[in-house]
Coordinates of C-alpha atoms and ligand atoms in Angstrom, one line a residue:
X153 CA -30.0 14.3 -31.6
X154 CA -29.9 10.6 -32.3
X155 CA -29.4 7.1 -30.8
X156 CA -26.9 5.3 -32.4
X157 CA -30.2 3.0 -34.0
X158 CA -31.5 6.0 -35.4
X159 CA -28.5 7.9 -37.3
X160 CA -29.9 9.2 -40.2
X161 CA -28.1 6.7 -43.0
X162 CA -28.0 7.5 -46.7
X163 CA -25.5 5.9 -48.6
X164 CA -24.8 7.0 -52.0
X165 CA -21.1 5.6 -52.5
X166 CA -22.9 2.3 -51.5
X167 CA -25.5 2.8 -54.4
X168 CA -22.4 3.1 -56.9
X169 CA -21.6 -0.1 -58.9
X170 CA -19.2 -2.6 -57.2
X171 CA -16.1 -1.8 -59.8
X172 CA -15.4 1.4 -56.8
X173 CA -15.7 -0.9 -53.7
X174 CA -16.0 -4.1 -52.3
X175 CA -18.3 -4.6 -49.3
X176 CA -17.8 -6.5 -46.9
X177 CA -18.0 -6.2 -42.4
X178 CA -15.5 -5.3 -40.3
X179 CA -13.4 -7.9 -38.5
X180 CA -14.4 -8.2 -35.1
X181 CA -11.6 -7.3 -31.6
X182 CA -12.0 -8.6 -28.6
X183 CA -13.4 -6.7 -24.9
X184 CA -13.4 -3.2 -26.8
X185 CA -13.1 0.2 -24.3
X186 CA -13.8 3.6 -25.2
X187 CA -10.8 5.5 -25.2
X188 CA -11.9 9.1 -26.2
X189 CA -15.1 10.7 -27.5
X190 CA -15.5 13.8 -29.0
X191 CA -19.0 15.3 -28.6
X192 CA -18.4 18.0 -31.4
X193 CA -17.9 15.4 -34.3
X194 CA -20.6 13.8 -32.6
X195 CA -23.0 16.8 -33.5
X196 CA -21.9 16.7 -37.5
X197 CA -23.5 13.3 -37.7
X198 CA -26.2 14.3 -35.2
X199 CA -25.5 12.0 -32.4
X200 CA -26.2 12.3 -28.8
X201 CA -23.4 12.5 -27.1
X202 CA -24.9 10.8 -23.6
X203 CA -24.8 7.6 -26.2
X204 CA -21.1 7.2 -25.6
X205 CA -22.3 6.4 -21.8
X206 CA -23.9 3.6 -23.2
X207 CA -22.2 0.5 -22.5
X208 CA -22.2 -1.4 -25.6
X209 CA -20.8 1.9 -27.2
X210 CA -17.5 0.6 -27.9
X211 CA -19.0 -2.4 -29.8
X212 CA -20.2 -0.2 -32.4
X213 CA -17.1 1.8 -33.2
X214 CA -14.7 -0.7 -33.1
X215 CA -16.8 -2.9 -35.6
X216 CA -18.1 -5.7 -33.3
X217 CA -21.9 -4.5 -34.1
X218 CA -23.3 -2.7 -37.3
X219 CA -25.1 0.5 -37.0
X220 CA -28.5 0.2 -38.4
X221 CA -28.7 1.6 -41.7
X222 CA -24.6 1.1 -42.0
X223 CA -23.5 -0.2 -45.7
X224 CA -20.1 -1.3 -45.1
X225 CA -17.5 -1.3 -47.7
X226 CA -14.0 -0.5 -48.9
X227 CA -13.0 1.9 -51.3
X228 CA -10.9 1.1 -54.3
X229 CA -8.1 3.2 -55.6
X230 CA -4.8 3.2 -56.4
X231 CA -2.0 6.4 -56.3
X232 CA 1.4 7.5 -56.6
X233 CA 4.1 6.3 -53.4
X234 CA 6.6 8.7 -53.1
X235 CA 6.7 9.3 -56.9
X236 CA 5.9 5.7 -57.7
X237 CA 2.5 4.8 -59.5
X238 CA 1.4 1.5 -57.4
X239 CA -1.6 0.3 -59.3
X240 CA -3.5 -1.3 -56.7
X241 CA -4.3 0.5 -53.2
X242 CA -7.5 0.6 -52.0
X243 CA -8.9 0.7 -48.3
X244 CA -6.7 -2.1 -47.0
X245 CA -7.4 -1.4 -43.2
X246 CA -10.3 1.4 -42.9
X247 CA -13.8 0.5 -43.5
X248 CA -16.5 3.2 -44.7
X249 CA -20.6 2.4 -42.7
X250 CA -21.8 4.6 -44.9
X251 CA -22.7 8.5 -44.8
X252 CA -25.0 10.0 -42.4
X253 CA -26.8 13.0 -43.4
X254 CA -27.9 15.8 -40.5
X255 CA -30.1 17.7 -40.1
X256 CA -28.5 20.8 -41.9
X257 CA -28.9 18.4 -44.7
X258 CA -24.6 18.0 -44.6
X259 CA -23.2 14.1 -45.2
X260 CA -20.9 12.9 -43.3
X261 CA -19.1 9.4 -44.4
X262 CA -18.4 7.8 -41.0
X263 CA -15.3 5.5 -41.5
X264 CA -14.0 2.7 -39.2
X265 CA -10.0 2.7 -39.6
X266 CA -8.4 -0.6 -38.2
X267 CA -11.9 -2.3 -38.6
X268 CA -9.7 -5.4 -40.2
X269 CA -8.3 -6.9 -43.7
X270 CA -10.2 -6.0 -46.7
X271 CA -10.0 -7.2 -50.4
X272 CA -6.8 -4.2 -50.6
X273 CA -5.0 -5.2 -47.4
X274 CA -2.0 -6.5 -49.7
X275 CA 0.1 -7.2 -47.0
X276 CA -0.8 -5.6 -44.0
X277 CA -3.0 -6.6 -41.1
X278 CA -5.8 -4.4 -41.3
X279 CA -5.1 -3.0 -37.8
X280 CA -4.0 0.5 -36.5
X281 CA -2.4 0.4 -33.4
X282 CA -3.6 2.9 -30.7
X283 CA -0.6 5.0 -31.2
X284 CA -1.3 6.1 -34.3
X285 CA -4.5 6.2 -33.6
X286 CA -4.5 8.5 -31.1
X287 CA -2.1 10.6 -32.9
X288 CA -4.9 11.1 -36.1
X289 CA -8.0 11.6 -33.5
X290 CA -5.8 14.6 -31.6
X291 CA -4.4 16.3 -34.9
X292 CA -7.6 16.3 -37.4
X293 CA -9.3 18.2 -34.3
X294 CA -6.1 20.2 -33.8
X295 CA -6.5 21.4 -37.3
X296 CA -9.9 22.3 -37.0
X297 CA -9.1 24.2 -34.4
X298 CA -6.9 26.1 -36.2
X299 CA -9.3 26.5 -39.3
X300 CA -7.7 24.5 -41.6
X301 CA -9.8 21.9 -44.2
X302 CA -9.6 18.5 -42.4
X303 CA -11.4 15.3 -41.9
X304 CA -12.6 14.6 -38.3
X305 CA -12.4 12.5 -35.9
X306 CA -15.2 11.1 -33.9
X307 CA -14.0 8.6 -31.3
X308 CA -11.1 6.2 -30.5
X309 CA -12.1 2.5 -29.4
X310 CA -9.3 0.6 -28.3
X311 CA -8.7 -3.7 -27.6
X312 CA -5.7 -5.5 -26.3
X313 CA -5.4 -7.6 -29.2
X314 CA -1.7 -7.8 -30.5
X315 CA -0.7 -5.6 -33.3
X316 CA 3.1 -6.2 -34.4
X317 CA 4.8 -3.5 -35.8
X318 CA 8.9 -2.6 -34.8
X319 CA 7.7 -4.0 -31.4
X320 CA 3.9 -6.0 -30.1
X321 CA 1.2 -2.9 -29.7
X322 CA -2.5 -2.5 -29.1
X323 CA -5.2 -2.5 -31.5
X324 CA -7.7 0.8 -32.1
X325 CA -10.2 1.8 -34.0
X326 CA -10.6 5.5 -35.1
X327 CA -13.9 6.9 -36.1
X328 CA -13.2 9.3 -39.2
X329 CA -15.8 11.5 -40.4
X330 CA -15.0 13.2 -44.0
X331 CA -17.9 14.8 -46.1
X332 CA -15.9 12.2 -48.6
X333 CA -12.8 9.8 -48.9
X334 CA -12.3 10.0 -52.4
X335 CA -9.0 10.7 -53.3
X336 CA -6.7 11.7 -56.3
X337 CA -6.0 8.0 -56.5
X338 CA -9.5 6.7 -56.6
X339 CA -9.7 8.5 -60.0
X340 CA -6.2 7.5 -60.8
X341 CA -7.3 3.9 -60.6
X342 CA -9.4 3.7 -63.4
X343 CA -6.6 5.9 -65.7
X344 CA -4.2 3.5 -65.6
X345 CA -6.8 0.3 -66.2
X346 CA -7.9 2.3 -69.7
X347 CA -11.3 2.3 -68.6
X348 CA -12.8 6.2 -69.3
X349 CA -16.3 4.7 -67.6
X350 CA -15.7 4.9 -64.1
X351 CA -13.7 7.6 -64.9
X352 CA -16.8 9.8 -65.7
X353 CA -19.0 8.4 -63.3
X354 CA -17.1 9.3 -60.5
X355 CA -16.5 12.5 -61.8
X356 CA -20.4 12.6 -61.8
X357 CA -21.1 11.5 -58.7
X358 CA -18.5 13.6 -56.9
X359 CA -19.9 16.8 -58.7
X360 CA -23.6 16.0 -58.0
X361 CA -22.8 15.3 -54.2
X362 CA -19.9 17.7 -53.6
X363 CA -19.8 20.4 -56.3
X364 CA -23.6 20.6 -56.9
X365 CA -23.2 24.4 -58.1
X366 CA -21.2 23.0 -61.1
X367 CA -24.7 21.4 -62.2
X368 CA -24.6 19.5 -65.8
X369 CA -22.6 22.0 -67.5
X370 CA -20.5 21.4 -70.3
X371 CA -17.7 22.2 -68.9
X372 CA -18.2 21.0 -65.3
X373 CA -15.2 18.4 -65.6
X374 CA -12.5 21.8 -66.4
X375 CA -13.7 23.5 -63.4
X376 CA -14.7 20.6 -61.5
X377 CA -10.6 20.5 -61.6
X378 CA -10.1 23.6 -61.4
X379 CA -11.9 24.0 -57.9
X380 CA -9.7 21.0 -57.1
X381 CA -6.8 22.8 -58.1
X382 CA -7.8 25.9 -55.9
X383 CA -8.6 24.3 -53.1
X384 CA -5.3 22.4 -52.7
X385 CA -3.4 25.2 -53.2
X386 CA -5.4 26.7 -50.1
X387 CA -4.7 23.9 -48.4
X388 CA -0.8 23.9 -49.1
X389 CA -1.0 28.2 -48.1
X390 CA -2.9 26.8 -44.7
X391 CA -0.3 24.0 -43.6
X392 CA 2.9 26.4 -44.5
X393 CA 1.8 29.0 -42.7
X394 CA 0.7 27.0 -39.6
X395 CA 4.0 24.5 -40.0
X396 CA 2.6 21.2 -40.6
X397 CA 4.2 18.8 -42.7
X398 CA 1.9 15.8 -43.7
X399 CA 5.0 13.1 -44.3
X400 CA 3.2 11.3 -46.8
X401 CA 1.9 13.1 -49.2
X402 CA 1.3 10.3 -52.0
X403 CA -1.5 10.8 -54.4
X404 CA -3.8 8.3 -52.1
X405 CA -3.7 10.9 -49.2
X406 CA -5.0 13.8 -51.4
X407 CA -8.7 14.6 -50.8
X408 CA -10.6 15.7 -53.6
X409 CA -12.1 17.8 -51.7
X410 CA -9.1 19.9 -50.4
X411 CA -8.9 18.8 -46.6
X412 CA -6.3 17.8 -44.8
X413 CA -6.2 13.9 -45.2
X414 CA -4.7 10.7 -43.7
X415 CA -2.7 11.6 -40.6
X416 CA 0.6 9.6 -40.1
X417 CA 4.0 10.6 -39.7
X418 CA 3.2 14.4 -39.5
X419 CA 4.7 16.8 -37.8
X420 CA 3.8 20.8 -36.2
X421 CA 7.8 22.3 -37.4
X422 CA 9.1 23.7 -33.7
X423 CA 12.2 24.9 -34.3
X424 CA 12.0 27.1 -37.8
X425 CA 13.9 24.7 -40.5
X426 CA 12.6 25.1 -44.3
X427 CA 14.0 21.8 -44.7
X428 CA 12.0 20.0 -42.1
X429 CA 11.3 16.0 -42.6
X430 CA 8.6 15.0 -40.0
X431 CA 8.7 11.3 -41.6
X432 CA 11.5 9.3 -40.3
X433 CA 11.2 6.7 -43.5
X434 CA 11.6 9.9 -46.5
X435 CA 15.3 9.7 -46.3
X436 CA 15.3 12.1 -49.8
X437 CA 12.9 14.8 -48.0
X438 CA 10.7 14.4 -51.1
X439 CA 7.6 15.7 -48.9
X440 CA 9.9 17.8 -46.3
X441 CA 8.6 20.9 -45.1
X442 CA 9.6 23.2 -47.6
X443 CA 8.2 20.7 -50.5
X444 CA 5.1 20.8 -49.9
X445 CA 3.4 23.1 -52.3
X446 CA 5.3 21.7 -55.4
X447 CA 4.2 18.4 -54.5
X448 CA 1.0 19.7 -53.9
X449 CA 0.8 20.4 -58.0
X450 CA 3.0 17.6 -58.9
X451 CA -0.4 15.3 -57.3
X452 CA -2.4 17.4 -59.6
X453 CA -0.8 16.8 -62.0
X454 CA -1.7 12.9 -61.3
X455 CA -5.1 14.3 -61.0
X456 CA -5.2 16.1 -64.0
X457 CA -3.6 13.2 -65.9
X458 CA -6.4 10.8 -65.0
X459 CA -9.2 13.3 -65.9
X460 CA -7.6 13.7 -69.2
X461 CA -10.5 10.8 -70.9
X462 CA -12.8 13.5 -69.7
X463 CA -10.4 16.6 -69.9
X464 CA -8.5 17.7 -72.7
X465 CA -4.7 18.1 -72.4
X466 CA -4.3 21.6 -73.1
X467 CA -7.3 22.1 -70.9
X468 CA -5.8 20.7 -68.4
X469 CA -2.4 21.7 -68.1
X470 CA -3.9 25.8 -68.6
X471 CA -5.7 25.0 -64.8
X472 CA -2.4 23.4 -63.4
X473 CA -1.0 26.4 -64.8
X474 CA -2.9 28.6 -62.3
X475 CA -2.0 26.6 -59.3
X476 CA 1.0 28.8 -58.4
X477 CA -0.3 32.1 -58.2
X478 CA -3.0 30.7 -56.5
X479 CA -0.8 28.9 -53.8
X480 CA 1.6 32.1 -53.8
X481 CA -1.8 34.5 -53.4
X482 CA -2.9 32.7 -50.4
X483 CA 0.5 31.9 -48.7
X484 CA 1.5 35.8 -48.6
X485 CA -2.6 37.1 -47.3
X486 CA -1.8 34.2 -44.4
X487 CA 1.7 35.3 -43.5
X488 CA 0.6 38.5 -43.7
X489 CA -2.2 38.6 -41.2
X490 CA 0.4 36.4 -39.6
X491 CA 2.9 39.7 -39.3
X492 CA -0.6 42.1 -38.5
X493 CA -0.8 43.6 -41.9
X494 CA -4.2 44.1 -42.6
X495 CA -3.6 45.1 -46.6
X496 CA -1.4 42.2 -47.9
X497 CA 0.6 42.2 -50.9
X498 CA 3.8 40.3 -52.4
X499 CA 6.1 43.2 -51.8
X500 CA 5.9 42.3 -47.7
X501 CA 7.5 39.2 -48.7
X502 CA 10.8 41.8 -48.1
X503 CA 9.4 42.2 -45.0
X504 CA 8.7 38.1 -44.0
X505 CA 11.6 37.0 -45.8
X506 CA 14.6 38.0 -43.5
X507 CA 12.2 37.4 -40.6
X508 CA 12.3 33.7 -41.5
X509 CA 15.9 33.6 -42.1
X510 CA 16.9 35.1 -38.9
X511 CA 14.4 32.3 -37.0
X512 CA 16.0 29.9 -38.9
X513 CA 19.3 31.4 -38.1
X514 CA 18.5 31.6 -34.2
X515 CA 16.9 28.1 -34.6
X516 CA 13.7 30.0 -33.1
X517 CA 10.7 28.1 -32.3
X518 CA 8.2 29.1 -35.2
X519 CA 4.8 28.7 -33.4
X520 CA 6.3 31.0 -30.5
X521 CA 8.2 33.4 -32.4
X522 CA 4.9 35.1 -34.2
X523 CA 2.9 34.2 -31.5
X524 CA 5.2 36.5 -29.3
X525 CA 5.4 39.2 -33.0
X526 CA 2.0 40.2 -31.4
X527 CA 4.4 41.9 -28.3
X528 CA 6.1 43.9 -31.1
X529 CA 5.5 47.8 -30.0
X530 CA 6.5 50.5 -32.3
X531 CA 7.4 53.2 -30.3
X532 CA 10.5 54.6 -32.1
X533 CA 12.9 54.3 -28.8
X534 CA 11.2 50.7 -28.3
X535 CA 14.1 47.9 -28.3
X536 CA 11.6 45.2 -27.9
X537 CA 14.1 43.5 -25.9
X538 CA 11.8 40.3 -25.1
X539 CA 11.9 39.6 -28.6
X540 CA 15.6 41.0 -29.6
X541 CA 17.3 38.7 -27.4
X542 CA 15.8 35.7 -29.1
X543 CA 17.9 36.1 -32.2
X544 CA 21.6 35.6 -32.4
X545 CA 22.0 39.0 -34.6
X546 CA 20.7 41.5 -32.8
X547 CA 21.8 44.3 -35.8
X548 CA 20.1 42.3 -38.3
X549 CA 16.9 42.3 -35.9
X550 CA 17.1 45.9 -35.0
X551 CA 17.2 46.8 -39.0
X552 CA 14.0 44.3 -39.6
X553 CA 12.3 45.9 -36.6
X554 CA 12.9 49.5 -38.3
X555 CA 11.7 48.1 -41.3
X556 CA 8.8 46.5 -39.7
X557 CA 8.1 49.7 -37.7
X558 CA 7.9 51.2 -40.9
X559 CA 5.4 49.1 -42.2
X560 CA 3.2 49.2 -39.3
X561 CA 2.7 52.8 -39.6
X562 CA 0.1 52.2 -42.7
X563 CA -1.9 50.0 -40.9
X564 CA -4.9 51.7 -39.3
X565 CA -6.2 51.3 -35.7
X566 CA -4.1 50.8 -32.2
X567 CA -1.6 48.6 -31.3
X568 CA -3.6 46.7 -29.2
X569 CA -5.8 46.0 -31.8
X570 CA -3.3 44.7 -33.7
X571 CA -1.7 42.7 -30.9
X572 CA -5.9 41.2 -31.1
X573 CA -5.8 40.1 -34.8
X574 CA -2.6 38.7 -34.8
X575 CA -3.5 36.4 -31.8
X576 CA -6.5 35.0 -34.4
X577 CA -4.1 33.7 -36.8
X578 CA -0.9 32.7 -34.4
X579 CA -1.8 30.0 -32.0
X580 CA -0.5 29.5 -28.8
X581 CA -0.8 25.6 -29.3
X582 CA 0.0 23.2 -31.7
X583 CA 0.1 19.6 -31.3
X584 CA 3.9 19.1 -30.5
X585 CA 4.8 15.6 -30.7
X586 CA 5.7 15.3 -27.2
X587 CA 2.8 16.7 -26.3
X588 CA 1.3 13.5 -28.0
X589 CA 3.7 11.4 -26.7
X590 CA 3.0 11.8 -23.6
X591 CA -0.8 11.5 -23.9
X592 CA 0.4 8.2 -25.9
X593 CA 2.7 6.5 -23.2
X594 CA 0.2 7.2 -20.4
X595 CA -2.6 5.5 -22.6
X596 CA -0.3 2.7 -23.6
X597 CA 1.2 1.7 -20.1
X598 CA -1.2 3.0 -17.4
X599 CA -4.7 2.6 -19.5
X600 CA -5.3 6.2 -18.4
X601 CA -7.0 8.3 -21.2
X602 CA -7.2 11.7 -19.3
X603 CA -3.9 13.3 -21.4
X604 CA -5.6 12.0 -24.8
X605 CA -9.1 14.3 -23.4
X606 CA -6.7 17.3 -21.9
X607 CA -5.3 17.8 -25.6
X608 CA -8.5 17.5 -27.2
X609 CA -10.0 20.3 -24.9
X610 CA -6.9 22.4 -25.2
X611 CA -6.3 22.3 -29.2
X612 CA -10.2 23.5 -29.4
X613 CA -9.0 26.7 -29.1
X614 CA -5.6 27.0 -29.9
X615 CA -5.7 30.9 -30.3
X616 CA -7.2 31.4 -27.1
X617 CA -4.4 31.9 -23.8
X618 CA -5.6 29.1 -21.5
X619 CA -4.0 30.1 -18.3
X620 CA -3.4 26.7 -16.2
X621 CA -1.9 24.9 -19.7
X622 CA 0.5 27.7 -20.5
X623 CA 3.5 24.7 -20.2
X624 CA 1.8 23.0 -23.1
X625 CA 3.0 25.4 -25.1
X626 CA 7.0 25.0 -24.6
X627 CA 8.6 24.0 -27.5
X628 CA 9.8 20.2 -26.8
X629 CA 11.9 19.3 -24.0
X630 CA 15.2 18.1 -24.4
X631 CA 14.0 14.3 -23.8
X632 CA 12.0 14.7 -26.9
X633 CA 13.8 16.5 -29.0
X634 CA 14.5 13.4 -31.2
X635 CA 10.9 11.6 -31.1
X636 CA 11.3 9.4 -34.8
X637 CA 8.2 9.2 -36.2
X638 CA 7.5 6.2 -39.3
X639 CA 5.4 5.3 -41.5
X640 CA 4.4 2.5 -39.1
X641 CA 1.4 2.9 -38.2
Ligands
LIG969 P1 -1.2 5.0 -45.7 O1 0.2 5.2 -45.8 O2 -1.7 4.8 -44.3 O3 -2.0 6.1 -46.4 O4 -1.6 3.6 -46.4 C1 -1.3 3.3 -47.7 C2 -2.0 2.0 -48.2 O5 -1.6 1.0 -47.3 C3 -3.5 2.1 -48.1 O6 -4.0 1.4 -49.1 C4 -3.8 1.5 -46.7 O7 -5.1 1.0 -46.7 C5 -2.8 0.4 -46.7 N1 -2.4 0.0 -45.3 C6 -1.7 0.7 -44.4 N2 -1.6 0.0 -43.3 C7 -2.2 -1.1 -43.4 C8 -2.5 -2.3 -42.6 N3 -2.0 -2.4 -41.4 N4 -3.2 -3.3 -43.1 C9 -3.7 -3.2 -44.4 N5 -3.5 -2.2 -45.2 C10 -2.8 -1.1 -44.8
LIG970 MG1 -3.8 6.6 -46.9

């Protein structure tokens, strides 16, 4: 394990011609103070965690002092906003050192967001206001937790320099770690300049570093997008069976490399609602709950279009073509092991289907509702009552449970074990946005950084039952039933 002058540096992005980035250091804030440190992300880049003791820590991670061996620089790229093709995008506010490689041999890119204005800050400010900050640092570790693709987060650093949004906030830095930031967008960019170049050489360079098994194949650029292709539709199985909505699922928030990408307006769905908006500023519900996994393959489509120099058409549009059955093959093995079927197919869709319209029926809190399935005992004069009384019509649950009995009589091994698996794949804990909120407003008003710290331990393990935070898992209480989260961020 390192000191922070001896992080193993390697930058290859940095080593790619200026037309993909501008570099340029990070804008200094005032009397910086660590607000949360993660020791786990910490380990990916191989540093000592005893170095966040170190009192000039905060300097370093809020962009006051450059790491030695740190490239800075901003990424260009471009991307579609909420259907709309805006030409010129770019890192306007987060600001990429460089990539650290461990000593597995893994890189890491280690990204300052709300290091200040940047050639692509339009706009904007260049600032990220602790908020917000907080709220990405809690959920990309929350999704890890849970096992879904994500970038990470390393640290928060805050300052008390003014940020103005809807009202004056505080500014923050959050440390992101990604294996890489390029996006759909950054190859968008280039498609819509007419320059097939950087096209290609991004392509290269993302294969080489990323895809290395796709070697200098012929056709490494058709399944270069087809692993693309794959992995998003993973990715859209993973966040509809845990019930996360993104909120801003524009083409400049897709990862190329399938993770979970840019955390703003999202939202953990509490109360079971297909049509669930967690974005306060998508008044049509273009990326609501339920939208997801088309808008999934409409961005890659926008993908596939700007591979298309390198790509032919037909080509092209036969790999968005398997997208679906992809998506579909994933979503039903998830909600599958979700129910405690051990042999999935699509015909238990008859099975999950009514389930989900009775939750949404009973307005039923989704996390809770399969995490208390694993309770389900099949006993033939079994009522289940703990469970039956949760839903408004009790005949209709009494017919699924017969039909679920059914089912569960062609699964090998005990109930118990059963009861075992299911708890793997139906956590206990999400990241509510109360839960948040109140980490937020005790940050925010009384500088005290102990709820940001309890969530981070707790959403570790968010399969495990931890005893002494069993309130942390009540759906929201009635004060915060109506928490608005924007865009602002
Ligand atoms: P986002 O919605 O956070 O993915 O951001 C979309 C685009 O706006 C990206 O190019 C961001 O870098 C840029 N952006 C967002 N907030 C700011 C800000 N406060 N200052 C400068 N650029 C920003
Ligand atoms: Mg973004």
């Amino acid at each position: 394990m390192h000191k922070l002058e001896r992080l193993n540096f390697d930058n290859t992005l940095a080593r790619l011609p200026d037309t993909f980035h501008s570099r340029l250091r990070p804008t200094p804030l005032a009397d910086p103070y660590l607000v949360s440190f993660n020791p786990d992300a910490a380990a990916l880049i191989g540093l000592d965690a005893a170095e966040a003791l170190r009192p000039d820590f905060a300097e370093y991670f809020i962009g006051n002092r450059l790491l030695p061996g740190s490239e800075p620089l901003a990424m260009l790229y471009a991307g579609h906003q909420f259907g709309h093709y805006v030409p010129q995008l770019g890192d306007g506010r987060a600001i990429l050192l460089g990539e650290i490689k461990n000593s597995a041999g893994e890189r890491w890119d280690v990204q300052l967001k709300g290091a200040g204005q940047t050639p692509y800050s339009r706009s904007g400010d260049g600032r990220a206001v602790l908020r917000s900050s907080i709220r990405e640092y809690l959920c990309s570790e929350a999704m890890h937790g849970l096992g879904i693709p994500t970038t990470r987060a390393l640290c928060i650093v805050g300052s008390d320099e003014e940020v103005y949004r809807e009202t004056v906030e505080s500014a923050a830095v959050v440390t992101r770690l990604a294996p890489s930031h390029v996006r759909f967008g950054s190859f968008e960019v280039f498609f819509y300049r007419g320059q097939r170049e950087p096209i290609a050489m991004l392509a290269d360079y993302v294969i080489a570093r990323h895809f290395p098994h796709l070697g200098d194949a012929p056709d490494k650029y058709p399944r270069f997008l087809h692993e693309v292709v794959t992995r998003t539709a993973h990715l859209m199985a993973l966040w509809q069976a845990a019930g996360f909505s993104h909120g801003v699922m524009n083409t400049d928030n897709m990862s190329i490399l399938g993770l979970t990408f840019d955390y703003g307006p999202f939202g953990f769905m509490e109360t079971y609602d297909p049509g669930y908006i967690c974005n306060h500023s998508d008044h049509g519900g273009r990326y609501a709950y339920d939208q997801q996994p088309q808008i999934g393959l409409w961005n890659l489509s926008c993908l596939a279009q700007a591979l298309t120099p390198i790509i032919p058409v037909e080509e092209a549009n036969a790999i968005l073509e398997g997208y679906s059955s992809a998506f579909a093959d994933h979503y039903v093995a998830l909600m599958s092991r979700k129910l405690g079927l051990t042999h999935a197919g699509r015909k238990d869709f008859s099975l999950l289907e009514p389930l989900l319209e009775m939750m949404r029926a009973s307005q039923l809190d989704y996390t809770n509702l399969f995490r208390a399935l694993g309770h389900f005992k099949s006993a033939p004069d079994e009522k289940n009552s703990v469970l039956r009384d949760q839903f408004i019509d009790r005949p209709a649950f009494d017919a699924w449970a017969a039909a679920y009995r059914a089912r569960l009589a062609t699964e090998p091994g005990p109930e118990a074990e059963r009861k075992a698996r299911m708890d793997k794949v139906n956590p206990k804990y999400i990241l509510r946005n109360y839960l948040a909120q109140t980490a937020i407003v005790k940050a925010e008003k009384e500088r005290d950084f102990s709820e940001v710290d309890r969530l981070l331990a707790l959403l570790k393990h968010p399969y495990d039952e931890q005893p002494e935070m069993e309130s942390y898992a009540a759906p929201a209480p009635e004060w915060a039933r109506h928490i608005e989260v924007s865009c602002s961020s």
